[in-house]
Short mmCIF file of C-alpha atoms in Angstrom, two decimals:
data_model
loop_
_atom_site.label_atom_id
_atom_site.label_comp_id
_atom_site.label_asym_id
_atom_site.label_seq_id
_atom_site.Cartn_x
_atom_site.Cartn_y
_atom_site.Cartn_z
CA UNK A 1 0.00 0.00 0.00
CA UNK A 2 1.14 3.69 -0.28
CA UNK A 3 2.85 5.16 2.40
CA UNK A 4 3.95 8.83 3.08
CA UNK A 5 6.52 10.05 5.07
CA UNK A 6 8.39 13.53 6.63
CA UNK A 7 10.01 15.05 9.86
CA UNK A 8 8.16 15.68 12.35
CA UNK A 9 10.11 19.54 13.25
CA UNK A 10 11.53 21.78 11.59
CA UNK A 11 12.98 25.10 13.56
CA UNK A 12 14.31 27.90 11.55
CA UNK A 13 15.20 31.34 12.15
CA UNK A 14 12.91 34.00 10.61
CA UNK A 15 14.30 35.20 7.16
CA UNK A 16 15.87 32.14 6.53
CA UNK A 17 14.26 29.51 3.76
CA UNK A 18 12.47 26.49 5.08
CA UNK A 19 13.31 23.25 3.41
CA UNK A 20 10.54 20.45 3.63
CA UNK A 21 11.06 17.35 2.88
CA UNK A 22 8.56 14.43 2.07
CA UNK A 23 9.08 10.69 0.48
CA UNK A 24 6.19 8.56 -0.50
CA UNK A 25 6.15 4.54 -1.49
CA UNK A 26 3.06 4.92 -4.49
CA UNK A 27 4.76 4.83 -8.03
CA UNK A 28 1.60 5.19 -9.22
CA UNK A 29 1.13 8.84 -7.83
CA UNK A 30 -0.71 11.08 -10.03
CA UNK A 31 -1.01 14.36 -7.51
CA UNK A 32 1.35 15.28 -4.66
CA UNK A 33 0.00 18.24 -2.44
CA UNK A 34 1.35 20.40 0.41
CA UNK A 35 -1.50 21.23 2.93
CA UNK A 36 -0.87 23.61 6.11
CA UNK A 37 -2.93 23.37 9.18
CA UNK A 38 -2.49 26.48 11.24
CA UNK A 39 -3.12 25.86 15.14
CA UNK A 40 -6.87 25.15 15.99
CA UNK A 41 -7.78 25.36 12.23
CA UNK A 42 -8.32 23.02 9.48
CA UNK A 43 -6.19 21.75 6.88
CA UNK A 44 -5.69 24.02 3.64
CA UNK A 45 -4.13 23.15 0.31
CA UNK A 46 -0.75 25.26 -0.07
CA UNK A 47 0.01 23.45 -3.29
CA UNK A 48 0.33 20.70 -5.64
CA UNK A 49 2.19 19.02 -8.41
CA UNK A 50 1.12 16.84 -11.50
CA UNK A 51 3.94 13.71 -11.05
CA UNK A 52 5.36 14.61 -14.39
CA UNK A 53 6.51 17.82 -13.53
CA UNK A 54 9.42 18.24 -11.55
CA UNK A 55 9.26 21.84 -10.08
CA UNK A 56 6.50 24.12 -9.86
CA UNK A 57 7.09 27.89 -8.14
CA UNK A 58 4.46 30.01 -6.29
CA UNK A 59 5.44 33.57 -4.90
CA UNK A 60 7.32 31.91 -1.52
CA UNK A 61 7.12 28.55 -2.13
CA UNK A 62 8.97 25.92 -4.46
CA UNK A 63 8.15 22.62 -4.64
CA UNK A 64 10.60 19.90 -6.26
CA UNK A 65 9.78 16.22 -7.42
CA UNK A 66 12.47 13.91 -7.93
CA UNK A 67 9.61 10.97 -9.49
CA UNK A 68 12.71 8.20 -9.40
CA UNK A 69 13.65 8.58 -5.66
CA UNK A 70 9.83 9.41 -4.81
CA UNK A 71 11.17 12.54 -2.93
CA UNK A 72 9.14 15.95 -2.71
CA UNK A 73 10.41 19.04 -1.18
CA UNK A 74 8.80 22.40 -0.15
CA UNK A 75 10.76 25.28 0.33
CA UNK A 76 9.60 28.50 2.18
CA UNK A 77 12.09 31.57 0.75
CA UNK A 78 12.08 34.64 3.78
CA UNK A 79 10.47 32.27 6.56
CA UNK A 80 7.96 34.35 8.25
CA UNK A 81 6.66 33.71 11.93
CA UNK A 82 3.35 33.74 10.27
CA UNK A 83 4.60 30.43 8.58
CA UNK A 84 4.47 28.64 11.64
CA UNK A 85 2.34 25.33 11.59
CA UNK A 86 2.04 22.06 10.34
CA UNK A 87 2.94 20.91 6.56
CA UNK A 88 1.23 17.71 5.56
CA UNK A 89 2.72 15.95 2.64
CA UNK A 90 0.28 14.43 0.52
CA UNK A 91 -0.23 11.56 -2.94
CA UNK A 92 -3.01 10.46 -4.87
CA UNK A 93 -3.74 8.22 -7.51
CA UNK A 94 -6.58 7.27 -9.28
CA UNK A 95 -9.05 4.51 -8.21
CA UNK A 96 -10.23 2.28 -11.11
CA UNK A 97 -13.73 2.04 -10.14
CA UNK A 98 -14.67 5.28 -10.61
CA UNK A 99 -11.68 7.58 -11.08
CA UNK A 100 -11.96 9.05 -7.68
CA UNK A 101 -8.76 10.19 -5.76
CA UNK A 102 -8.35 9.40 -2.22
CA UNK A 103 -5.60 11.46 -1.04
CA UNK A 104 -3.07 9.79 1.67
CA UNK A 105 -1.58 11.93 4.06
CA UNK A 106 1.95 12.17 5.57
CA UNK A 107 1.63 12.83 9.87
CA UNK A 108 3.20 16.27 9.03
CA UNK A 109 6.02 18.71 9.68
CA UNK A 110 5.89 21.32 12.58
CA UNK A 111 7.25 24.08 11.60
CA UNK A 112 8.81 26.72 13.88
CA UNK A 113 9.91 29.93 13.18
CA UNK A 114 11.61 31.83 15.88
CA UNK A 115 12.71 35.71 15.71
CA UNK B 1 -21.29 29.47 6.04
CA UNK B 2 -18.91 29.03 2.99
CA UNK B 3 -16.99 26.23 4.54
CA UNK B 4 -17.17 22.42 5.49
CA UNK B 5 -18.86 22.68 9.11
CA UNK B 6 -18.55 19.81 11.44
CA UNK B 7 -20.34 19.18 14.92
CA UNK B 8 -19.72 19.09 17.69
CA UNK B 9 -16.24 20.20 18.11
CA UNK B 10 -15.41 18.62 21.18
CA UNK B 11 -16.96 15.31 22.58
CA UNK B 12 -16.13 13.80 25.55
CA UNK B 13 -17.84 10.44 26.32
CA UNK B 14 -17.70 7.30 28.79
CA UNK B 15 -16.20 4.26 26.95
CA UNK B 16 -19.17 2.05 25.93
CA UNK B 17 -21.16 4.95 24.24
CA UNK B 18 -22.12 5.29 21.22
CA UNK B 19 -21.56 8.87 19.48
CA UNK B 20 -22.10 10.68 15.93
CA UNK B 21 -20.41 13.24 14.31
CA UNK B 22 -21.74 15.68 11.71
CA UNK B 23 -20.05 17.04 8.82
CA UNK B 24 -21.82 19.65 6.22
CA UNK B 25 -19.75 19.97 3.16
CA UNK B 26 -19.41 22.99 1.05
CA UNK B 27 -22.97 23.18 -1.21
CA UNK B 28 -22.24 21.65 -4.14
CA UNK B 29 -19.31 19.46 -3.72
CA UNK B 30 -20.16 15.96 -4.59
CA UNK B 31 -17.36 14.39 -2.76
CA UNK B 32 -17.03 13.97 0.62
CA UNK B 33 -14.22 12.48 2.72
CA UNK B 34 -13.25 11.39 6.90
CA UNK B 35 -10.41 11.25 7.88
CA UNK B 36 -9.20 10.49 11.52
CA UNK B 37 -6.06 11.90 13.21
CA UNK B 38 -4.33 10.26 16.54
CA UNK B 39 -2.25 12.59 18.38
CA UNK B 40 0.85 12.44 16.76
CA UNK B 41 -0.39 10.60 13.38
CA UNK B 42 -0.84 11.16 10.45
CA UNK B 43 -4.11 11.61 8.97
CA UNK B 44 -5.88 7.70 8.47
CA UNK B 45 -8.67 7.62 5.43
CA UNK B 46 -11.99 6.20 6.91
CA UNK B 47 -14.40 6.67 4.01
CA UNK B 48 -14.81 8.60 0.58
CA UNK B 49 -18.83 9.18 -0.71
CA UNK B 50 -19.51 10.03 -3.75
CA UNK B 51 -22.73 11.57 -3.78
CA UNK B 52 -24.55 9.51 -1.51
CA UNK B 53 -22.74 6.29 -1.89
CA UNK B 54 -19.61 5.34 -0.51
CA UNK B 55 -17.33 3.42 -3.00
CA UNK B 56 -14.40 2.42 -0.18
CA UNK B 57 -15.16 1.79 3.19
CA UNK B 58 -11.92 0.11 3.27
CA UNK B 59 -11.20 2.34 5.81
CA UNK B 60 -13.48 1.89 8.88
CA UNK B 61 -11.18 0.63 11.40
CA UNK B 62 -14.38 -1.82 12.86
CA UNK B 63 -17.55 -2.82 12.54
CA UNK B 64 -18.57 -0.64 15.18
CA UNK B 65 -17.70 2.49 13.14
CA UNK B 66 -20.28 3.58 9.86
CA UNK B 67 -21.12 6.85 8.13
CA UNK B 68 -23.57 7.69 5.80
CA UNK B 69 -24.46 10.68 3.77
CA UNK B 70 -27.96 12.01 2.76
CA UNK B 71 -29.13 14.41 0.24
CA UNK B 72 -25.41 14.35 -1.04
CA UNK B 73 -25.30 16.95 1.35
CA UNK B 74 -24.57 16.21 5.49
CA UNK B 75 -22.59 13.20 6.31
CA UNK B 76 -22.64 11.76 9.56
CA UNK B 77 -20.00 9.45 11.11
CA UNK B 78 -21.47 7.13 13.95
CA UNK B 79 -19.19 5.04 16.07
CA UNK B 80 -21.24 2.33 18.39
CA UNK B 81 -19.63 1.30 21.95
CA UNK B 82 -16.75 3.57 21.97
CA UNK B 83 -13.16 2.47 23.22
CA UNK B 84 -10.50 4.65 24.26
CA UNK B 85 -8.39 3.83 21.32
CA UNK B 86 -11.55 5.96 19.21
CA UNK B 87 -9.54 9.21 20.97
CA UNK B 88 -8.70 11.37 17.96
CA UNK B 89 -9.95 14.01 16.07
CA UNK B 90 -12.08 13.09 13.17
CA UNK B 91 -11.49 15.43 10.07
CA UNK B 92 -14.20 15.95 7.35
CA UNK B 93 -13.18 17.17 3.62
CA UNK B 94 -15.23 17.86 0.52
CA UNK B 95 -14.51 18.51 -3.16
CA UNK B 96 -15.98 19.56 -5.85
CA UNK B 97 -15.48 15.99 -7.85
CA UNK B 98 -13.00 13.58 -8.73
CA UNK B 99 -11.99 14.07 -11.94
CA UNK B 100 -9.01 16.55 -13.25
CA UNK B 101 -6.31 16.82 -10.20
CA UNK B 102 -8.85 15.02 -8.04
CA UNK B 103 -10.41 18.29 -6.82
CA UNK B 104 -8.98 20.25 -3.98
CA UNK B 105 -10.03 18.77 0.00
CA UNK B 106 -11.72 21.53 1.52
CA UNK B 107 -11.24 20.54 5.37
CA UNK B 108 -13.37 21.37 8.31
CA UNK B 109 -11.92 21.97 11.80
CA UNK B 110 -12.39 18.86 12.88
CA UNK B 111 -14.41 17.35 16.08
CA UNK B 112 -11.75 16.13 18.77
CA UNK B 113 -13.42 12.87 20.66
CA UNK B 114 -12.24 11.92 24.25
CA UNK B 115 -13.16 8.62 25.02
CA UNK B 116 -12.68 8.39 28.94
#
């Protein structure tokens, strides 16, 4: 079965860039995601990669996907306090019965950003 | 409201009880999904419905744990003679379908259950 997997912490010093790292077992991966769960909220989608790209940049954040090693990476340029919370790395794949996607979830990265 | 709403948000119950937890999706989105989350875990996949029926319940931990979902609209997740190892928080998502990049998960805030 798939399996996804990360750090649990991550501490960096505001201004510096973040580096988060995720490796998942699925070969058959169609969608990786980044999701961030701020304390006491729920978990929104930061973003996401098609498996045959193998970087994709938003504003901040880069993700990388290395599809031979099953390694993803987010990066957080200027690391903000604001940045603080969890990171849950994410797959999907496509079910044959109906083309649904169930994503799978890694147990996420805390990230800490101190002054 | 605008976003997936789910009820209550804190249960605390004597082991042996049964409980149910509510989860109203976005309007619209077809898909609906449960996740549960130990302290510490990640998130486990309970059950996916599409519309109203639910194509994987490969999920459910037990036979002591169902959902359904009416009006492919509210979902609720029902868990009969609760144990102590049902202490999590139970997360509900919903999308707006399955096709394309499988839809975004629009998550709720979760409902945290105590089991004592």
């Amino acid at each position: 079965g798939e399996d996804v997997e990360q750090s649990l912490f991550l501490s960096v010093r505001e201004g510096d860039s973040s580096v988060i790292n995720c490796t998942y077992t699925d070969s058959s991966s169609t969608y990786l995601y980044w999701y961030k769960q701020e304390p006491g909220a729920g978990l929104q989608l930061l973003t996401y990669i098609f498996s045959n790209m193998d970087m994709k940049q938003d504003q901040r954040l880069t993700v990388l996907l290395n599809k031979k090693d099953k390694h993803l990476s987010l990066r957080i340029a200027d690391t903000q306090t604001g940045d603080s919370a969890i990171y849950f790395c994410a797959e999907s794949y496509s079910f044959a019965s109906g083309g649904s996607y169930i994503p799978t979830f890694g147990r996420g990265t805390s990230l800490i950003v101190h002054p | 409201g605008a976003g997936v709403s789910q009820s209550p948000s804190n249960k605390v119950t004597e082991k042996g009880k049964d409980v149910e937890l509510r989860c109203d999706p976005i309007s619209g989105h077809t898909a609906l999904y449960w996740y549960r989350q130990r302290l510490g875990q990640g998130l486990e996949f309970l059950i996916y419905f599409q519309g109203n029926s639910a194509p994987d319940k490969s999920g459910l931990p037990s036979d002591r744990f169902s959902a359904e979902r009416t009006g492919e609209s509210v979902s609720t997740l029902t868990i009969q003679r609760t144990q102590q190892e049902d202490s999590a928080v139970y997360l509900c998502a919903s999308s707006s379908g399955t096709g394309g990049m499988g839809g975004e998960l629009f998550f709720g805030e979760g409902s945290r259950l105590t089991v004592l």
